[in-house]
């Protein structure tokens, strides 16, 4: 998940001049936008949760919240239900960035009762599984129904990724980190022979297992895993599709200097290389120069520092009705600083400050109507973004 605060590290000299200009540009953009901050408020929705890391919906009025410790909880009618929807706490590794990290419901969930989770297994491995709801009880999953679809060994305990999302095409997209440690020591981000540091695209519509969509970009490439849709990611901590356009937004946590937002317009197709570890943000990583040919660079970056933070949390393009001023804007935050911004292509991707939460923003979520929610990792509160 998003990385915890770490002691300041010396930045490499080659970044100095360009990095200073970038920081200055961001500072000026932030200052320019400060006078136009959209008045927002956070409306409490639920409390009593333990380290919430996922907020999602299943097509009805309920919110499903995944706790990193292993439980999936339901918020219904403004109340947190006492019994968990699913409890995997006895099956997974937790601590640091491990735990229950992903939860997704397909569009046909109300008919099939099948849903998907992503967690760290008791051996430290990444696990993608399918479960079904208990017949006759929509608020309780069948814990014995697990079907493991995919596992991936995790060489280190961090950079576990964890987001799983159904795209507009009905396929399941799965985001994995680069395997951990620092600086991608195994070179996983650029290695098409591993799932680590990748965005996968799977067809899970069959009765069992999964299949690979025939138009995945590496289906016919020797040495490449056909499940891969995109690569060059360090630790994608939350990605989402704009429910209005189908555009893809990926927030990728940086190494020691920059956080980034990657934007992919709908219909672009797969095979994109987002750059890690050749690049960190818009800057060459661990080299004075690098070959940027063929890379898809971020549309927005921000430098590490007390004014911004050190660990991005991706959000959503707002498509709800409660906050008209946010319509069509992508909302994101920093886990460490608790600051929340919005941005859009129409504004040249300049970040616009929305508010300072005062808590660790671990995730955002949408309800069935497109209203936006945010989780406080430290206090266990869920809030709705209002005006």
Short mmCIF file of C-alpha atoms in Angstrom, two decimals:
data_model
loop_
_atom_site.label_atom_id
_atom_site.label_comp_id
_atom_site.label_asym_id
_atom_site.label_seq_id
_atom_site.Cartn_x
_atom_site.Cartn_y
_atom_site.Cartn_z
CA UNK A 1 0.00 0.00 0.00
CA UNK A 2 1.08 3.58 0.28
CA UNK A 3 4.44 3.83 1.94
CA UNK A 4 4.88 5.01 5.50
CA UNK A 5 6.96 8.12 6.29
CA UNK A 6 10.71 7.55 6.06
CA UNK A 7 13.69 9.69 7.04
CA UNK A 8 14.73 12.24 4.41
CA UNK A 9 17.13 10.86 1.82
CA UNK A 10 19.80 12.69 -0.17
CA UNK A 11 18.64 13.38 -3.69
CA UNK A 12 20.95 12.56 -6.56
CA UNK A 13 22.90 15.49 -7.94
CA UNK A 14 21.79 15.08 -11.55
CA UNK A 15 18.23 15.81 -10.45
CA UNK A 16 19.13 19.07 -8.79
CA UNK A 17 18.51 21.69 -11.48
CA UNK A 18 15.52 20.09 -13.21
CA UNK A 19 14.08 18.95 -9.89
CA UNK A 20 14.29 22.49 -8.52
CA UNK A 21 12.47 23.87 -11.56
CA UNK A 22 9.77 21.23 -11.23
CA UNK A 23 9.33 21.96 -7.54
CA UNK A 24 9.14 25.69 -8.32
CA UNK A 25 6.58 25.12 -11.08
CA UNK A 26 4.45 23.02 -8.74
CA UNK A 27 4.76 25.63 -5.99
CA UNK A 28 3.64 28.39 -8.35
CA UNK A 29 0.75 26.28 -9.63
CA UNK A 30 -0.29 25.50 -6.07
CA UNK A 31 -0.06 29.16 -5.07
CA UNK A 32 -2.02 30.24 -8.14
CA UNK A 33 -4.77 27.75 -7.38
CA UNK A 34 -5.00 28.58 -3.68
CA UNK A 35 -7.27 31.54 -4.39
CA UNK A 36 -9.71 29.25 -6.21
CA UNK A 37 -10.05 26.43 -3.70
CA UNK A 38 -13.45 24.76 -4.01
CA UNK A 39 -15.20 24.86 -0.66
CA UNK A 40 -15.63 21.25 0.42
CA UNK A 41 -16.55 19.45 3.57
CA UNK A 42 -16.12 15.89 4.75
CA UNK A 43 -19.35 14.32 5.97
CA UNK A 44 -18.84 11.43 8.43
CA UNK A 45 -20.41 8.22 7.16
CA UNK A 46 -19.03 5.45 9.39
CA UNK A 47 -16.53 4.89 12.16
CA UNK A 48 -15.20 1.92 14.11
CA UNK A 49 -13.26 0.48 11.18
CA UNK A 50 -9.73 -0.84 11.46
CA UNK A 51 -7.25 0.48 8.87
CA UNK A 52 -9.68 0.78 5.93
CA UNK A 53 -7.95 0.47 2.55
CA UNK A 54 -10.81 -0.13 0.07
CA UNK A 55 -14.22 1.50 -0.36
CA UNK A 56 -16.45 0.18 -3.12
CA UNK A 57 -20.03 -0.74 -3.98
CA UNK A 58 -21.87 -3.71 -5.43
CA UNK A 59 -24.44 -1.78 -7.45
CA UNK A 60 -26.83 -1.06 -4.58
CA UNK A 61 -26.96 1.39 -1.66
CA UNK A 62 -24.38 -0.43 0.44
CA UNK A 63 -20.71 0.47 0.79
CA UNK A 64 -18.20 -2.36 1.18
CA UNK A 65 -15.05 -1.47 3.11
CA UNK A 66 -11.99 -3.71 3.22
CA UNK A 67 -9.85 -3.53 6.34
CA UNK A 68 -6.16 -4.27 5.88
CA UNK A 69 -6.31 -6.75 8.75
CA UNK A 70 -8.57 -9.02 6.68
CA UNK A 71 -12.26 -8.22 7.12
CA UNK A 72 -14.73 -6.81 4.60
CA UNK A 73 -17.34 -4.68 6.34
CA UNK A 74 -20.66 -3.31 5.10
CA UNK A 75 -22.03 0.19 5.66
CA UNK A 76 -25.78 0.16 5.03
CA UNK A 77 -28.29 2.89 5.78
CA UNK A 78 -25.58 4.93 7.46
CA UNK A 79 -24.71 2.12 9.87
CA UNK A 80 -21.67 -0.16 10.04
CA UNK A 81 -23.02 -3.69 10.25
CA UNK A 82 -21.70 -5.63 13.20
CA UNK A 83 -20.87 -8.86 11.37
CA UNK A 84 -18.29 -8.76 8.58
CA UNK A 85 -19.28 -9.65 5.05
CA UNK A 86 -16.08 -11.72 4.83
CA UNK A 87 -13.25 -12.33 7.29
CA UNK A 88 -9.88 -13.53 5.97
CA UNK A 89 -7.85 -12.48 8.99
CA UNK A 90 -6.71 -16.04 9.70
CA UNK A 91 -5.41 -16.59 6.18
CA UNK A 92 -3.18 -13.64 5.41
CA UNK A 93 -0.02 -11.79 6.35
CA UNK A 94 -0.46 -8.28 7.69
CA UNK A 95 1.76 -5.48 8.87
CA UNK A 96 3.46 -2.77 6.87
CA UNK A 97 2.03 -2.84 3.37
CA UNK A 98 0.66 -6.39 3.52
CA UNK A 99 -2.87 -7.56 4.16
CA UNK A 100 -6.25 -7.43 2.45
CA UNK A 101 -5.64 -4.84 -0.26
CA UNK A 102 -8.25 -5.22 -3.01
CA UNK A 103 -11.97 -5.89 -3.46
CA UNK A 104 -14.07 -5.72 -6.64
CA UNK A 105 -17.62 -6.55 -7.67
CA UNK A 106 -18.44 -7.17 -11.36
CA UNK A 107 -21.41 -5.54 -13.07
CA UNK A 108 -23.36 -8.82 -12.89
CA UNK A 109 -22.75 -9.34 -9.16
CA UNK A 110 -26.44 -9.06 -8.25
CA UNK A 111 -27.14 -12.01 -10.57
CA UNK A 112 -24.07 -14.19 -9.93
CA UNK A 113 -23.06 -13.34 -6.36
CA UNK A 114 -19.40 -13.65 -7.33
CA UNK A 115 -16.77 -11.12 -6.26
CA UNK A 116 -12.98 -10.83 -6.09
CA UNK A 117 -10.35 -10.08 -3.46
CA UNK A 118 -6.61 -9.43 -3.51
CA UNK A 119 -4.56 -10.14 -0.41
CA UNK A 120 -1.18 -11.15 0.97
CA UNK A 121 -1.12 -14.87 1.76
CA UNK A 122 0.35 -16.32 4.94
CA UNK A 123 3.59 -17.00 3.06
CA UNK A 124 3.90 -13.41 1.87
CA UNK A 125 2.65 -14.18 -1.64
CA UNK A 126 0.08 -12.11 -3.50
CA UNK A 127 -3.24 -13.92 -3.96
CA UNK A 128 -6.17 -13.09 -6.25
CA UNK A 129 -9.30 -15.07 -5.36
CA UNK A 130 -12.97 -15.34 -6.20
CA UNK A 131 -15.71 -15.80 -3.59
CA UNK A 132 -19.50 -16.06 -3.71
CA UNK A 133 -22.16 -14.58 -1.48
CA UNK A 134 -24.13 -16.88 0.84
CA UNK A 135 -27.46 -17.84 -0.79
CA UNK A 136 -30.30 -16.08 0.98
CA UNK A 137 -28.03 -13.70 2.91
CA UNK A 138 -26.74 -10.75 0.83
CA UNK A 139 -24.75 -9.42 3.79
CA UNK A 140 -22.59 -12.51 4.25
CA UNK A 141 -20.12 -14.15 1.87
CA UNK A 142 -19.46 -17.88 1.91
CA UNK A 143 -15.92 -18.21 3.34
CA UNK A 144 -15.66 -21.75 1.96
CA UNK A 145 -16.29 -20.65 -1.61
CA UNK A 146 -12.79 -19.33 -2.28
CA UNK A 147 -11.28 -20.14 -5.66
CA UNK A 148 -7.68 -18.98 -5.99
CA UNK A 149 -7.19 -17.57 -9.48
CA UNK A 150 -3.63 -16.31 -9.35
CA UNK A 151 -0.63 -16.16 -7.01
CA UNK A 152 2.61 -14.23 -7.26
CA UNK A 153 5.65 -14.64 -5.03
CA UNK A 154 6.57 -11.36 -3.36
CA UNK A 155 10.35 -11.08 -2.82
CA UNK A 156 10.04 -8.28 -0.24
CA UNK A 157 7.30 -7.19 2.12
CA UNK A 158 6.51 -3.84 0.48
CA UNK A 159 5.19 -2.59 -2.87
CA UNK A 160 2.30 -5.02 -2.90
CA UNK A 161 0.00 -3.01 -5.16
CA UNK A 162 -3.49 -4.32 -4.51
CA UNK A 163 -6.05 -2.46 -6.58
CA UNK A 164 -8.48 -4.61 -8.57
CA UNK A 165 -11.10 -2.95 -10.78
CA UNK A 166 -13.51 -4.03 -13.48
CA UNK A 167 -12.97 -1.89 -16.54
CA UNK A 168 -15.60 -0.58 -18.96
CA UNK A 169 -14.84 -3.62 -21.13
CA UNK A 170 -15.91 -5.99 -18.34
CA UNK A 171 -12.41 -7.36 -17.77
CA UNK A 172 -10.70 -7.43 -14.37
CA UNK A 173 -7.66 -5.17 -14.08
CA UNK A 174 -5.11 -6.07 -11.39
CA UNK A 175 -2.32 -3.75 -10.22
CA UNK A 176 0.89 -5.22 -8.75
CA UNK A 177 3.88 -3.43 -7.26
CA UNK A 178 7.46 -4.09 -8.34
CA UNK A 179 8.17 -6.62 -5.59
CA UNK A 180 9.55 -4.23 -3.02
CA UNK A 181 12.75 -3.18 -1.31
CA UNK A 182 13.95 0.09 -2.87
CA UNK A 183 14.99 0.98 -6.39
CA UNK A 184 13.49 -2.19 -7.91
CA UNK A 185 16.62 -4.31 -7.33
CA UNK A 186 15.35 -7.17 -9.50
CA UNK A 187 14.36 -4.93 -12.41
CA UNK A 188 10.79 -6.22 -12.33
CA UNK A 189 9.13 -3.07 -13.60
CA UNK A 190 10.62 -3.50 -17.09
CA UNK A 191 10.61 -7.32 -17.13
CA UNK A 192 7.68 -8.73 -19.11
CA UNK A 193 8.38 -12.18 -17.68
CA UNK A 194 6.90 -11.35 -14.27
CA UNK A 195 3.61 -9.95 -13.01
CA UNK A 196 5.47 -7.62 -10.63
CA UNK A 197 5.30 -3.94 -11.55
CA UNK A 198 2.44 -4.58 -13.97
CA UNK A 199 -1.19 -3.96 -14.70
CA UNK A 200 -2.89 -7.24 -15.63
CA UNK A 201 -6.10 -7.68 -17.63
CA UNK A 202 -8.09 -10.88 -17.10
CA UNK A 203 -11.36 -12.35 -18.30
CA UNK A 204 -13.01 -13.85 -15.21
CA UNK A 205 -16.47 -14.35 -16.72
CA UNK A 206 -16.15 -18.13 -17.00
CA UNK A 207 -17.36 -20.63 -14.45
CA UNK A 208 -13.84 -21.30 -13.16
CA UNK A 209 -10.40 -19.75 -13.39
CA UNK A 210 -9.70 -16.99 -15.87
CA UNK A 211 -8.75 -16.61 -19.50
CA UNK A 212 -6.55 -14.07 -21.24
CA UNK A 213 -8.35 -11.64 -23.57
CA UNK A 214 -7.20 -12.21 -27.13
CA UNK A 215 -6.40 -8.52 -27.60
CA UNK A 216 -4.02 -8.29 -24.65
CA UNK A 217 -0.83 -6.74 -26.07
CA UNK A 218 1.68 -9.49 -25.27
CA UNK A 219 -0.35 -12.59 -26.13
CA UNK A 220 1.98 -13.53 -28.97
CA UNK A 221 5.30 -12.22 -27.65
CA UNK A 222 7.86 -14.83 -26.64
CA UNK A 223 9.02 -14.48 -23.06
CA UNK A 224 6.17 -12.17 -22.07
CA UNK A 225 3.27 -13.09 -19.82
CA UNK A 226 0.02 -12.74 -21.79
CA UNK A 227 -1.92 -11.44 -18.78
CA UNK A 228 0.08 -8.19 -18.82
CA UNK A 229 -1.79 -5.10 -20.05
CA UNK A 230 0.76 -2.41 -19.09
CA UNK A 231 4.11 -2.23 -17.30
CA UNK A 232 6.71 0.06 -15.77
CA UNK A 233 4.93 0.59 -12.44
CA UNK A 234 6.54 0.89 -9.02
CA UNK A 235 3.61 0.62 -6.62
CA UNK A 236 0.27 1.64 -8.11
CA UNK A 237 -1.68 2.68 -5.03
CA UNK A 238 -5.10 3.04 -6.50
CA UNK A 239 -6.13 3.32 -10.10
CA UNK A 240 -9.58 3.93 -11.52
CA UNK A 241 -11.60 4.29 -14.69
CA UNK A 242 -13.64 7.43 -15.26
CA UNK A 243 -17.20 6.12 -15.25
CA UNK A 244 -18.15 8.87 -17.69
CA UNK A 245 -15.45 8.42 -20.34
CA UNK A 246 -13.59 5.18 -19.64
CA UNK A 247 -10.27 7.01 -19.24
CA UNK A 248 -7.76 5.29 -16.93
CA UNK A 249 -5.94 7.07 -14.08
CA UNK A 250 -3.06 5.42 -12.21
CA UNK A 251 -1.41 6.92 -9.12
CA UNK A 252 2.09 5.45 -8.75
CA UNK A 253 4.05 5.86 -5.51
CA UNK A 254 7.55 7.23 -6.08
CA UNK A 255 10.92 6.14 -4.75
CA UNK A 256 12.50 9.13 -3.02
CA UNK A 257 11.72 12.27 -4.97
CA UNK A 258 8.44 12.33 -6.96
CA UNK A 259 4.87 11.07 -6.89
CA UNK A 260 2.94 10.75 -10.15
CA UNK A 261 -0.43 10.46 -11.86
CA UNK A 262 -0.59 8.57 -15.15
CA UNK A 263 -3.45 9.18 -17.59
CA UNK A 264 -4.52 6.87 -20.41
CA UNK A 265 -7.42 7.95 -22.63
CA UNK A 266 -10.13 5.38 -23.32
CA UNK A 267 -9.47 3.33 -26.42
CA UNK A 268 -5.69 3.69 -26.22
CA UNK A 269 -5.08 -0.06 -26.03
CA UNK A 270 -2.55 -1.99 -24.01
CA UNK A 271 1.20 -2.36 -23.98
CA UNK A 272 2.05 1.03 -22.48
CA UNK A 273 5.27 1.42 -20.51
CA UNK A 274 4.85 3.89 -17.64
CA UNK A 275 8.59 4.15 -17.15
CA UNK A 276 9.70 2.72 -13.80
CA UNK A 277 12.61 2.26 -13.10
CA UNK A 278 13.94 4.18 -16.04
CA UNK A 279 11.98 7.17 -14.79
CA UNK A 280 10.61 8.49 -11.52
CA UNK A 281 7.94 10.98 -12.41
CA UNK A 282 9.27 13.06 -15.31
CA UNK A 283 12.90 12.48 -14.32
CA UNK A 284 15.49 9.86 -15.16
CA UNK A 285 16.06 7.58 -12.20
CA UNK A 286 19.58 6.63 -11.06
CA UNK A 287 21.18 8.01 -14.23
CA UNK A 288 22.14 11.39 -15.65
CA UNK A 289 20.18 10.58 -18.81
CA UNK A 290 17.89 7.84 -20.07
CA UNK A 291 16.17 6.72 -23.24
CA UNK A 292 12.57 7.92 -22.97
CA UNK A 293 11.49 6.63 -26.37
CA UNK A 294 8.29 4.63 -26.14
CA UNK A 295 7.51 5.64 -22.55
CA UNK A 296 4.17 7.01 -21.41
CA UNK A 297 5.07 9.78 -18.97
CA UNK A 298 2.84 11.06 -16.18
CA UNK A 299 0.58 14.04 -16.70
CA UNK A 300 1.19 15.24 -13.14
CA UNK A 301 3.97 14.87 -10.61
CA UNK A 302 4.77 16.46 -7.29
CA UNK A 303 8.05 16.51 -5.37
CA UNK A 304 8.50 15.05 -1.92
CA UNK A 305 8.40 17.62 0.83
CA UNK A 306 6.36 18.92 3.76
CA UNK A 307 4.16 21.07 1.54
CA UNK A 308 2.90 18.10 -0.48
CA UNK A 309 3.80 14.76 1.13
CA UNK A 310 5.64 11.63 0.09
CA UNK A 311 3.10 8.94 -0.88
CA UNK A 312 0.28 9.44 -3.38
CA UNK A 313 -3.18 7.92 -2.97
CA UNK A 314 -5.12 7.74 -6.22
CA UNK A 315 -8.79 8.57 -6.42
CA UNK A 316 -11.55 9.03 -8.98
CA UNK A 317 -12.94 11.42 -11.54
CA UNK A 318 -15.95 12.89 -9.79
CA UNK A 319 -19.24 12.06 -11.54
CA UNK A 320 -21.68 12.53 -8.68
CA UNK A 321 -24.33 15.22 -8.13
CA UNK A 322 -23.54 16.60 -4.67
CA UNK A 323 -20.52 18.74 -5.64
CA UNK A 324 -21.11 20.31 -9.08
CA UNK A 325 -17.83 22.27 -8.95
CA UNK A 326 -15.90 18.97 -8.93
CA UNK A 327 -17.68 17.46 -11.94
CA UNK A 328 -15.16 15.90 -14.33
CA UNK A 329 -12.18 16.50 -12.04
CA UNK A 330 -9.82 13.76 -10.88
CA UNK A 331 -9.45 13.79 -7.08
CA UNK A 332 -6.34 12.41 -5.37
CA UNK A 333 -4.43 12.79 -2.11
CA UNK A 334 -1.19 12.18 -0.29
CA UNK A 335 -1.25 9.49 2.38
CA UNK A 336 1.37 11.16 4.56
CA UNK A 337 0.33 14.83 4.44
CA UNK A 338 -3.41 14.19 4.22
CA UNK A 339 -3.80 16.87 1.57
CA UNK A 340 -6.37 16.41 -1.19
CA UNK A 341 -6.26 17.94 -4.68
CA UNK A 342 -8.22 17.84 -7.91
CA UNK A 343 -6.94 18.13 -11.47
CA UNK A 344 -8.19 17.89 -15.03
CA UNK A 345 -6.93 18.04 -18.59
CA UNK A 346 -8.98 21.21 -19.08
CA UNK A 347 -6.82 22.92 -16.45
CA UNK A 348 -3.58 21.64 -17.96
CA UNK A 349 -3.34 19.05 -15.17
CA UNK A 350 -2.51 21.76 -12.62
CA UNK A 351 -3.29 20.52 -9.09
CA UNK A 352 -6.03 22.44 -7.32
CA UNK A 353 -6.05 22.20 -3.50
CA UNK A 354 -9.36 21.00 -2.09
CA UNK A 355 -8.72 20.53 1.63
CA UNK A 356 -6.34 19.25 4.28
CA UNK A 357 -7.83 16.27 6.07
CA UNK A 358 -5.47 15.99 9.02
CA UNK A 359 -5.38 12.21 8.62
CA UNK A 360 -3.67 9.52 6.53
CA UNK A 361 -5.76 9.21 3.37
CA UNK A 362 -5.55 5.51 2.52
CA UNK A 363 -8.14 5.26 -0.25
CA UNK A 364 -11.07 6.80 -2.05
CA UNK A 365 -14.24 5.10 -3.20
CA UNK A 366 -17.44 5.64 -5.16
CA UNK A 367 -20.99 4.63 -4.36
CA UNK A 368 -23.39 3.43 -7.03
CA UNK A 369 -24.41 7.02 -7.81
CA UNK A 370 -20.84 8.23 -8.27
CA UNK A 371 -20.53 10.14 -4.99
CA UNK A 372 -17.01 10.22 -3.60
CA UNK A 373 -15.79 8.79 -0.28
CA UNK A 374 -12.47 8.94 1.52
CA UNK A 375 -10.97 6.74 4.26
CA UNK A 376 -8.93 7.78 7.28
CA UNK A 377 -6.43 4.98 7.79
CA UNK A 378 -5.43 6.02 11.30
CA UNK A 379 -8.86 6.71 12.84
CA UNK A 380 -10.92 4.19 10.87
CA UNK A 381 -13.42 6.81 9.70
CA UNK A 382 -15.17 6.91 6.33
CA UNK A 383 -16.29 10.29 4.98
CA UNK A 384 -18.33 11.46 2.01
CA UNK A 385 -17.06 14.46 0.08
CA UNK A 386 -19.77 17.13 0.21
CA UNK A 387 -20.19 20.84 -0.35
#
